Every structure is written in structure tokens, then in C-alpha cells.
PDB file of C-alpha atoms in Angstrom:
ATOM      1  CA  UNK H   1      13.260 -20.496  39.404  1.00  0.00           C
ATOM      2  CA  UNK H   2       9.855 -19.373  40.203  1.00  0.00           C
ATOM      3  CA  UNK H   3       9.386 -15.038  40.683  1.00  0.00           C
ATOM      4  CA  UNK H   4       7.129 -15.167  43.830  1.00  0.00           C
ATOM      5  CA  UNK H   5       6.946 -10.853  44.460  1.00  0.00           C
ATOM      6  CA  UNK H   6       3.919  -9.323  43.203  1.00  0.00           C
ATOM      7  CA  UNK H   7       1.711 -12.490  43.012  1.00  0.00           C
ATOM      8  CA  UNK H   8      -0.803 -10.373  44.436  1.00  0.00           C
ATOM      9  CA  UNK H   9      -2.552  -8.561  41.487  1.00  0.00           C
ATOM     10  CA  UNK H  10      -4.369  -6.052  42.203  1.00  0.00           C
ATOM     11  CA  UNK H  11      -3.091  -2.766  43.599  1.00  0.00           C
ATOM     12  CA  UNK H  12      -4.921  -2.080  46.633  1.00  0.00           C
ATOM     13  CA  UNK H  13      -3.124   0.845  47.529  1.00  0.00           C
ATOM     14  CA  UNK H  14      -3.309   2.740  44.265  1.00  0.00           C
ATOM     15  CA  UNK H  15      -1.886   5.898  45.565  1.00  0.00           C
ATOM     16  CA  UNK H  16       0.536   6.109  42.563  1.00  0.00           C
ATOM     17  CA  UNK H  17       0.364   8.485  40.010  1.00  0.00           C
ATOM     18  CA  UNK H  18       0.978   6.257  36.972  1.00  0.00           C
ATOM     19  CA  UNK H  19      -0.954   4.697  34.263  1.00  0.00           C
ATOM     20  CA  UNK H  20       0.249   1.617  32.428  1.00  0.00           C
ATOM     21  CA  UNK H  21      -1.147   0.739  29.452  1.00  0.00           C
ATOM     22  CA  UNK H  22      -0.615  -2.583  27.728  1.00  0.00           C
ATOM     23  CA  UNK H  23      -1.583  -3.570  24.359  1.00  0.00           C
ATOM     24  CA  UNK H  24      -2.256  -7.564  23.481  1.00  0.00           C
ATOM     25  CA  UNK H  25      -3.643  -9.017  20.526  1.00  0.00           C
ATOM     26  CA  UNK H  26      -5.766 -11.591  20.483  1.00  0.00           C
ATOM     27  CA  UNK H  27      -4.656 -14.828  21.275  1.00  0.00           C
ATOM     28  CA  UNK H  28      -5.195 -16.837  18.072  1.00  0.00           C
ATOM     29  CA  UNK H  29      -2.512 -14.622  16.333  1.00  0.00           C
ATOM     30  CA  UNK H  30      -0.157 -13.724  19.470  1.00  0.00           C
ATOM     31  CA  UNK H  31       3.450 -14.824  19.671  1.00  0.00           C
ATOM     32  CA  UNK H  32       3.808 -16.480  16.671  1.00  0.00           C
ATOM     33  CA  UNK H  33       7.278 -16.978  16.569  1.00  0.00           C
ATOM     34  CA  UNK H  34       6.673 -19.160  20.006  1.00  0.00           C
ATOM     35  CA  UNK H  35       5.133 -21.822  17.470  1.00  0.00           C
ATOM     36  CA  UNK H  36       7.987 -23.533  16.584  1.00  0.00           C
ATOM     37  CA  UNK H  37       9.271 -23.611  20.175  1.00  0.00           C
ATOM     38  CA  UNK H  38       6.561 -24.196  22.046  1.00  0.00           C
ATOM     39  CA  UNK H  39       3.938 -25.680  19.753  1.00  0.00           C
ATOM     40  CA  UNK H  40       0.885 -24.400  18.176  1.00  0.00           C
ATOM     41  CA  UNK H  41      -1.550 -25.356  21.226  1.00  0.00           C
ATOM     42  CA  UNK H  42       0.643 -23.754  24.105  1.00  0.00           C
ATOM     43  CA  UNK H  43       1.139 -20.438  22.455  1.00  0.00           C
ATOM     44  CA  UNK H  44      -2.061 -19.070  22.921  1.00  0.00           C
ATOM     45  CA  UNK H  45      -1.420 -19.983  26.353  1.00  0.00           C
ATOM     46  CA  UNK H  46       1.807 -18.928  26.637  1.00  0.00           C
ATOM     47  CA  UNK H  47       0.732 -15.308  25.238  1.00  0.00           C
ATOM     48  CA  UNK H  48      -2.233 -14.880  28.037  1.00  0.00           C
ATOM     49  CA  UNK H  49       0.137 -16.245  30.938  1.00  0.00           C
ATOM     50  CA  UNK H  50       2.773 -13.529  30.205  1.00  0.00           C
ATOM     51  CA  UNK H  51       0.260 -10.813  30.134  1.00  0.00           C
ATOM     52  CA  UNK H  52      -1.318 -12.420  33.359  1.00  0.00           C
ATOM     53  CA  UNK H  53       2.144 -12.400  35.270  1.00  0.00           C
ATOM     54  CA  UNK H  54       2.834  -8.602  33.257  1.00  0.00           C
ATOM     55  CA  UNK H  55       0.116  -7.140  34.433  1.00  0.00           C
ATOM     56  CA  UNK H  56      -0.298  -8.577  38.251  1.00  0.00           C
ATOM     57  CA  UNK H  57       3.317  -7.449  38.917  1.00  0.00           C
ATOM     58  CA  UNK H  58       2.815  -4.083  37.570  1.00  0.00           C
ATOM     59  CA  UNK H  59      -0.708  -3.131  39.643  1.00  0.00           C
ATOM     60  CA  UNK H  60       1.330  -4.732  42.501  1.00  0.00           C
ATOM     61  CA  UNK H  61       3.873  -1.591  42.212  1.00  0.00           C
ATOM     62  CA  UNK H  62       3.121   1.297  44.536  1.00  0.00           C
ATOM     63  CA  UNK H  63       3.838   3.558  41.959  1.00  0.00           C
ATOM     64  CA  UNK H  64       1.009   2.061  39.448  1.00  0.00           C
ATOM     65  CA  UNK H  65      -2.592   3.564  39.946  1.00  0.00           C
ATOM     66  CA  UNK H  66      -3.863   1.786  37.166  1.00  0.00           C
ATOM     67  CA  UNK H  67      -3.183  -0.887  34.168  1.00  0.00           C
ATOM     68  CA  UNK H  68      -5.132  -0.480  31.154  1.00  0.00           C
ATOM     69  CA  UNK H  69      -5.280  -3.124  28.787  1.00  0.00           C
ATOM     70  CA  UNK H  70      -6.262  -2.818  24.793  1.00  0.00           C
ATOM     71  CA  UNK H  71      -7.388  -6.108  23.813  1.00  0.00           C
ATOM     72  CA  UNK H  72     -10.141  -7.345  21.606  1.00  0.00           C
ATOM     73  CA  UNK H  73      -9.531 -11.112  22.830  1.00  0.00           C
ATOM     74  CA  UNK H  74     -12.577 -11.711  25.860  1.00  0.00           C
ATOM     75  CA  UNK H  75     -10.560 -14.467  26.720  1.00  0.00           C
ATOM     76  CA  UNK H  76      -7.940 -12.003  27.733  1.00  0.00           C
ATOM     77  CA  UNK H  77     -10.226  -9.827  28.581  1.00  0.00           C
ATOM     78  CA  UNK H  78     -11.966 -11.952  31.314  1.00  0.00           C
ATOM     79  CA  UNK H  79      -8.629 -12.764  32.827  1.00  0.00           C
ATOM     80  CA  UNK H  80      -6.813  -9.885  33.156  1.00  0.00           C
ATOM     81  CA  UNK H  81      -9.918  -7.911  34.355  1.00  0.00           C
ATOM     82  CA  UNK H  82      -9.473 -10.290  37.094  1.00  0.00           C
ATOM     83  CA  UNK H  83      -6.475  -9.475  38.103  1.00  0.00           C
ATOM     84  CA  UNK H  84      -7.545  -6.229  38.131  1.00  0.00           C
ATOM     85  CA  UNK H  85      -6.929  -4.093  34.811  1.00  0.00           C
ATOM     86  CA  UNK H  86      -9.460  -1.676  33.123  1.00  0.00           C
ATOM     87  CA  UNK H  87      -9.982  -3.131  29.795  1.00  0.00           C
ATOM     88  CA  UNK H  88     -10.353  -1.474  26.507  1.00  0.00           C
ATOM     89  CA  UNK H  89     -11.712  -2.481  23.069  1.00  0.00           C
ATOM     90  CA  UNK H  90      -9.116  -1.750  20.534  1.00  0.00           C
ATOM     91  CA  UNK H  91     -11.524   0.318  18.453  1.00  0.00           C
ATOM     92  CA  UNK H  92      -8.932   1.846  16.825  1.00  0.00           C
ATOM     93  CA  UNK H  93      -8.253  -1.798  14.692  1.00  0.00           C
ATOM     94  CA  UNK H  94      -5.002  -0.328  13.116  1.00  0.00           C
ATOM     95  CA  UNK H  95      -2.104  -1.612  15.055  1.00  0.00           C
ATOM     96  CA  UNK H  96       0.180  -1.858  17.779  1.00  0.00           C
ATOM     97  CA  UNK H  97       0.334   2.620  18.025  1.00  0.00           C
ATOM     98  CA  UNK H  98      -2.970   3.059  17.095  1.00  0.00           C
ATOM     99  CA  UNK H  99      -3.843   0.456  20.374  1.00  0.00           C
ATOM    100  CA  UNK H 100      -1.479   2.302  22.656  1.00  0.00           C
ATOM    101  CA  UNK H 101      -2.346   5.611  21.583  1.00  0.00           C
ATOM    102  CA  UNK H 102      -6.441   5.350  22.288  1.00  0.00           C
ATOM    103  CA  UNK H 103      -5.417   3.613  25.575  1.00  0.00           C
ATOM    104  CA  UNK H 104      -3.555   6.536  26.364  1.00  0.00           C
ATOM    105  CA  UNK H 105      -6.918   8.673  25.285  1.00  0.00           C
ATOM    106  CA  UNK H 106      -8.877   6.823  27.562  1.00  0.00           C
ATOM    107  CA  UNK H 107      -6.632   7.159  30.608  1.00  0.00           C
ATOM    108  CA  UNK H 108      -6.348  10.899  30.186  1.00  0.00           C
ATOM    109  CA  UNK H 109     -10.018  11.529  29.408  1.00  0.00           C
ATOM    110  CA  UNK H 110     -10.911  10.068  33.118  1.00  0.00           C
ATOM    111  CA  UNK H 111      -7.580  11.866  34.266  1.00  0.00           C
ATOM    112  CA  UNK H 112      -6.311  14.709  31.810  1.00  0.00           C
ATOM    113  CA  UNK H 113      -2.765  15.208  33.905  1.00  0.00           C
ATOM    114  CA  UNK H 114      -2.031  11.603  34.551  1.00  0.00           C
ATOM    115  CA  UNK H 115       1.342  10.190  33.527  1.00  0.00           C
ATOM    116  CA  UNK H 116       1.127   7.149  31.019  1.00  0.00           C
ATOM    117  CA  UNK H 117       3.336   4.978  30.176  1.00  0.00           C
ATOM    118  CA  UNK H 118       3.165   1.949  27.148  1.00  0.00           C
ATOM    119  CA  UNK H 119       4.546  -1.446  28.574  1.00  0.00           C
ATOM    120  CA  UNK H 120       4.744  -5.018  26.798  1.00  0.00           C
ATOM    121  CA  UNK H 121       2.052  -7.323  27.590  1.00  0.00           C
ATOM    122  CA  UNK H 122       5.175 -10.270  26.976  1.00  0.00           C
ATOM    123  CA  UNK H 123       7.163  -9.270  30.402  1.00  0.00           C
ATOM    124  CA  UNK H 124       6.648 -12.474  32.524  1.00  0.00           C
ATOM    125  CA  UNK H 125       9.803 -12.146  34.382  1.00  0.00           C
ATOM    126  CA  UNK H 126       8.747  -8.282  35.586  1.00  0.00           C
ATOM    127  CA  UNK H 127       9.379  -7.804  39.149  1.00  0.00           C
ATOM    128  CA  UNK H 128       7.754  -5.079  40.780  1.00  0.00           C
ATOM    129  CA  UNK H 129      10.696  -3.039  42.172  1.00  0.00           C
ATOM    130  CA  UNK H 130      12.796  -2.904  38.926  1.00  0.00           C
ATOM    131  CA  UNK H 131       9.652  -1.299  37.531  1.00  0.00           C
ATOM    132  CA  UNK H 132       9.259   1.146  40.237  1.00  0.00           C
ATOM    133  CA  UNK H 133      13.047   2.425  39.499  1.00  0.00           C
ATOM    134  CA  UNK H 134      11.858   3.015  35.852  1.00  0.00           C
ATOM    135  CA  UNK H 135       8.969   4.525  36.779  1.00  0.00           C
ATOM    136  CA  UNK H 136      11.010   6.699  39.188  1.00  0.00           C
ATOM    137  CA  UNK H 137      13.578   7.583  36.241  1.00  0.00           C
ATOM    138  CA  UNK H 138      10.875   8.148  33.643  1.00  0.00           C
ATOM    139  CA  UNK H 139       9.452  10.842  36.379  1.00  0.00           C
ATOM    140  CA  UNK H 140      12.304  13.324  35.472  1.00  0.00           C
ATOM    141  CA  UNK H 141      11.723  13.745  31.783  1.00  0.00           C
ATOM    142  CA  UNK H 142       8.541  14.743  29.440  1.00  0.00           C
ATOM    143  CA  UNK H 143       8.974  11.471  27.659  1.00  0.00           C
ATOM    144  CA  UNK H 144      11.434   8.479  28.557  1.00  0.00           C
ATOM    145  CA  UNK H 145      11.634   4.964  27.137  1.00  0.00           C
ATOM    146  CA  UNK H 146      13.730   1.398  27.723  1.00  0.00           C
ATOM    147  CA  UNK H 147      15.103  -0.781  25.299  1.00  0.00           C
ATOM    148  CA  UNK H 148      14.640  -4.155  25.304  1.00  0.00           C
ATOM    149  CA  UNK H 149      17.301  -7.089  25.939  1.00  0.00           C
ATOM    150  CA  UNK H 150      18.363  -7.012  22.366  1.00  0.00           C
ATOM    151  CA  UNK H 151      19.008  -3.279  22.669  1.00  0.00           C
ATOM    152  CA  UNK H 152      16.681  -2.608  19.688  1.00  0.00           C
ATOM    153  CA  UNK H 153      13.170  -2.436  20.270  1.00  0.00           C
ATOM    154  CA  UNK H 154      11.433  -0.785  23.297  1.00  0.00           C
ATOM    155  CA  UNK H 155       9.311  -2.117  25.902  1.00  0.00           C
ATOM    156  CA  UNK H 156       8.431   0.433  27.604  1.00  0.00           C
ATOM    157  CA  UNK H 157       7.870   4.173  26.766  1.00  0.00           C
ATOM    158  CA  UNK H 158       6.968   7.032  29.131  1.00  0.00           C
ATOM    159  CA  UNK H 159       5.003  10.351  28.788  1.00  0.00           C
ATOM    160  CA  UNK H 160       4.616  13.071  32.007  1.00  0.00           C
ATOM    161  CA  UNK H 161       1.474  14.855  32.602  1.00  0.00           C
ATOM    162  CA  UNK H 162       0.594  17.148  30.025  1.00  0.00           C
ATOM    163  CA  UNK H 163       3.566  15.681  27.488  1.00  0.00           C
ATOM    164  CA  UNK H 164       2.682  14.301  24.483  1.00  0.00           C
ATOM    165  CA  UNK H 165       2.386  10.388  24.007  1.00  0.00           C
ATOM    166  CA  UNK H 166       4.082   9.661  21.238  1.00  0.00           C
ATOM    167  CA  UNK H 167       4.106   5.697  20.781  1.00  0.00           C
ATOM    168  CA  UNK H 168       6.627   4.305  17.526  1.00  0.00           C
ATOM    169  CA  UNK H 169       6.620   0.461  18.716  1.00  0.00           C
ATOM    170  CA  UNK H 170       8.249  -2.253  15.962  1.00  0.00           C
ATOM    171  CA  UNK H 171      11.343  -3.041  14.977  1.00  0.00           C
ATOM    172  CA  UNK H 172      13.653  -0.769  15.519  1.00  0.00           C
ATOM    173  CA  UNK H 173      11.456   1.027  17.878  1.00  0.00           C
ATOM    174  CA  UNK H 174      14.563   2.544  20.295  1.00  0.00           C
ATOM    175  CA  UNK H 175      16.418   4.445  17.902  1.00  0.00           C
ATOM    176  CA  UNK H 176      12.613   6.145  16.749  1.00  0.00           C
ATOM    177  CA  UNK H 177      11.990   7.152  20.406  1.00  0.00           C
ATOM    178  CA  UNK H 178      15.384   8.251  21.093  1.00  0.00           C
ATOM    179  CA  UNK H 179      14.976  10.379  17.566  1.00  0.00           C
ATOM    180  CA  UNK H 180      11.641  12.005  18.982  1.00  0.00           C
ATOM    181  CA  UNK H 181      13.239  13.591  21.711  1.00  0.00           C
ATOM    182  CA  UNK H 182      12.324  10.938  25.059  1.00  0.00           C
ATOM    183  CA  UNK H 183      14.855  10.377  27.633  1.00  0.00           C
ATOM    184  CA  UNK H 184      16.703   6.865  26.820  1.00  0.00           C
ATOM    185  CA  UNK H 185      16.809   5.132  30.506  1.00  0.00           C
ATOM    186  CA  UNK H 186      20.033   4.053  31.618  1.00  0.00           C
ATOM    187  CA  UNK H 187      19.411   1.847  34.518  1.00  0.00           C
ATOM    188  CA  UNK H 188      21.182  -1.339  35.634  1.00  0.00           C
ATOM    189  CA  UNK H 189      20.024  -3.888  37.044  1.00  0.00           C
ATOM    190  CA  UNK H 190      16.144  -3.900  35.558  1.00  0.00           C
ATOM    191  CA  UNK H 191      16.527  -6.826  33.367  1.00  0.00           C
ATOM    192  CA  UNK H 192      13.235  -8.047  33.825  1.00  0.00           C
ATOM    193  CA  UNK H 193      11.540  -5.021  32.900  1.00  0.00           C
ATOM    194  CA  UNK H 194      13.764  -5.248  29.131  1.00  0.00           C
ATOM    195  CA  UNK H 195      13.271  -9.236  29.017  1.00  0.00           C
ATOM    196  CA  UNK H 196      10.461  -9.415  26.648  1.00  0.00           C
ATOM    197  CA  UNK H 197       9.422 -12.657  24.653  1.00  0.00           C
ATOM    198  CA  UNK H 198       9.180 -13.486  21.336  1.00  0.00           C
ATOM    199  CA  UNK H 199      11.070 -16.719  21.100  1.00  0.00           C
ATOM    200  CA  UNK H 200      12.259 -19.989  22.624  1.00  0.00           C
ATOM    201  CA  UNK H 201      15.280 -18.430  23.265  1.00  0.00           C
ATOM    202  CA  UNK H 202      14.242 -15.156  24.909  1.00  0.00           C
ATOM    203  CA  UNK H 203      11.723 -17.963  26.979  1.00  0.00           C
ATOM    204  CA  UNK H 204      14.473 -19.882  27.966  1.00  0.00           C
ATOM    205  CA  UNK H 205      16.489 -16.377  29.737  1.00  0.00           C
ATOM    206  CA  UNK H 206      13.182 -15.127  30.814  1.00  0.00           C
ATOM    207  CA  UNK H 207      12.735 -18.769  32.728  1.00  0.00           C
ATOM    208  CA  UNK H 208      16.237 -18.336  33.991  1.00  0.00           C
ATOM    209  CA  UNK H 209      15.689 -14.868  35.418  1.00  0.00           C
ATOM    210  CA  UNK H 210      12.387 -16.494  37.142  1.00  0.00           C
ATOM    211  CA  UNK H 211       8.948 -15.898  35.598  1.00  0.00           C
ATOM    212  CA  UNK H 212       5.587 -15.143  37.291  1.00  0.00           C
ATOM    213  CA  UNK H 213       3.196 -17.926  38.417  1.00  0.00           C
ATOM    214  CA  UNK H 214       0.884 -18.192  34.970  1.00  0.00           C
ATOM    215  CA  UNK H 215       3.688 -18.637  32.984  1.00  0.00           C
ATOM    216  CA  UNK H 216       5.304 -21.021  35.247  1.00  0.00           C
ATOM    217  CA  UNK H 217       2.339 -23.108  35.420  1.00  0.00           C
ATOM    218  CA  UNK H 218       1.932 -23.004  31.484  1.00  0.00           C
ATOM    219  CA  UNK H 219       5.774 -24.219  31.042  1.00  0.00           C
ATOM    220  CA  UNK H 220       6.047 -26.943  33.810  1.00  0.00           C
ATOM    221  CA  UNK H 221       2.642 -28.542  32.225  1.00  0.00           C
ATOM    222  CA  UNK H 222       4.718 -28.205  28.603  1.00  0.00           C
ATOM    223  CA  UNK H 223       7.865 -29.686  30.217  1.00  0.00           C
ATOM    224  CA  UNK H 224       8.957 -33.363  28.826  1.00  0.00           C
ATOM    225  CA  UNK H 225       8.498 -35.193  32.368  1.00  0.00           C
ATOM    226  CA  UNK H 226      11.993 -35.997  32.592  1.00  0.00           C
ATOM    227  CA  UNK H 227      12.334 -32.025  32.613  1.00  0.00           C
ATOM    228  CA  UNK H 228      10.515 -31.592  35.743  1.00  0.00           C
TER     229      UNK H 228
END
């Protein structure tokens, strides 16, 4: 099944007050437990189609101004300024919280109130409107954040305007947040938004729950014929 809501990437309405910022390595090293699944050649891919189909459903929510992405990759960098995202150099060069935390800088030194929020660049099942309830949820506290599908890690973490962004992504990244004081969100029914990928497995549900166009493209070309 084939997500076809928020195809269109770039927000032309960007009346909303949030900023999303999403973090990708570069492509050579992304996903690497995919390898195995999905072979060597398609993960590269793989990685740039679910930031592709991340990042056009979230500028496609109304209440998304703007998606930053960190990213050294100018692959990645060329497509998803496409699409419509502000990119930033990760500078920084010391990790997952080191990327989200100058993306944060750079959205607040353009807009020193603005809400930000930290989201996985590996969401290719996101649909629009289960991101707008987070977003909506998030609004109520300083700092919020969702768990992912496994109920461990996080995969996406909130900050008001004027709180503190605080990002403590990997491993057991939910119980951290939850320990520095953010808002745990509680919401049914926003699987897509927790359905992050890492391996065949999580693929496989993500596929199920119905992925954006780049990624569906990417996995019918993979597909044994017989599988199509």
C-alpha cells in the first residue's frame, strides 16, 4: 500500500509556528543494518528515499513553517532542498546531538521564540495529520517527546519557545528524555510518526502501514519480479 497524502512537498502555506529539524548522515554510512536486508547498493538509496518521503510529509503539515535538515551528504543535500528544506552543514562533526542541537541554533538565531522540534530523517510511512496531533500535544508542554515502535528510543522530541532543547538521541533515548523533565506523548493512533527504520523488519511494517512515494519507488525496483 502506497501513502499518497502529503506528496506535495513543500509547504506553501507556512503559517505554522513549528520548526522541524532532521538530522541524516551521509549516505555511504546510513542505515547500515538495512545491508543485510536490502543489499549494500539499495541502502544508500533506501536512506535518501525515507528522508525524501520524511521530510515532504512534514513541510506538507499546516502546522510546519519550516524543515531544517543537518546533513553533510550534497547528494542529500540537493534532494531534499528540493523538496523544500533549509539545509545545514553539520559543522558541529560530533554526532547525532551535536547535529540536532546546532540545527536547533540555527532555527532560533533567524527566529529566537520559534518552537523546534528533532524528528527522524527514517519516517517513510509519516502521514501528515498524525504529525499535526503531535505537534498539537507537544504545544502544551516546555519539552515533549515520542517513543518509537519499540517503545525505547525516540523519534521525535519537542522544545516550546524560549524552553531549552535538550536533544539525548541513541539507544535508550526515551527513558533519558522522560528523566530530563519533557512531557512523554501519549497519543494513539500516530503509528507512523513512531515507525522508524533500521531493519528489514521495521521495513517490512513500515511497507505495511504504506510508505511515501521515494521509498516506494526504491522497494518496487528492489522487489524479486514475482513480488510485484
Amino acid at each position: 500500500m502506497t501513502r499518497t497524502e502529503g506528496e506535495i512537498a513543500t509547504n506553501t502555506d507556512p503559517a505554522g509556528p513549528w520548526s522541524l529539524v532532521v538530522p541524516l548522515k551521509p549516505l555511504a554510512r546510513a542505515k547500515s543494518r538495512l545491508g543485510q536486508a536490502a543489499g549494500d547498493a539499495a541502502r544508500p538509496r533506501l536512506a535518501l528515499a525515507f528522508a525524501q518521503d520524511t521530510v515532504a510529509a512534514a513541510l506538507a503539515c499546516p502546522l510546519v513553517r519550516d524543515v531544517v535538515v543537518v546533513t553533510d551528504d550534497a547528494v542529500a543535500a540537493a534532494a531534499l532542498s528540493a523538496l523544500g528544506a533549509r539545509i545545514v552543514p553539520d559543522t558541529p562533526g560530533a554526532g547525532l546531538n551535536a547535529a540536532l542541537a546546532h540545527g536547533a541554533r540555527s532555527v532560533r538565531a533567524l527566529r529566537p521564540a520559534s518552537p523546534v522540534a528533532a524528528l527522524n530523517a527514517d519516517l517513510p510511512a509519516l502521514r501528515t495529520e498524525e504529525l499535526a496531533r503531535v505537534l498539537d500535544f507537544a504545544s502544551a508542554f516546555p519539552s515533549a517527546f515520542l517513543r518509537d515502535a519499540a517503545g525505547i528510543g525516540t523519534t521525535f522530541l519537542a522544545a516550546a519557545g524560549g524552553a531549552e532543547f535538550r536533544p539525548a538521541f541513541g539507544g535508550p533515548s526515551g527513558a533519558r528524555h522522560l528523566a530530563s523533565g519533557a512531557a512523554e506523548i501519549a497519543l494513539s493512533g500516530v503509528d507512523s510518526v513512531r515507525r522508524d527504520v533500521d531493519t528489514g523488519e521495521d521495513l517490512r511494517v513500515a511497507l505495511a502501514l504504506g510508505v511515501g512515494p521515494h521509498t516506494a519507488r526504491i522497494t518496487a525496483a528492489a522487489a524479486p519480479s514475482g513480488d510485484r
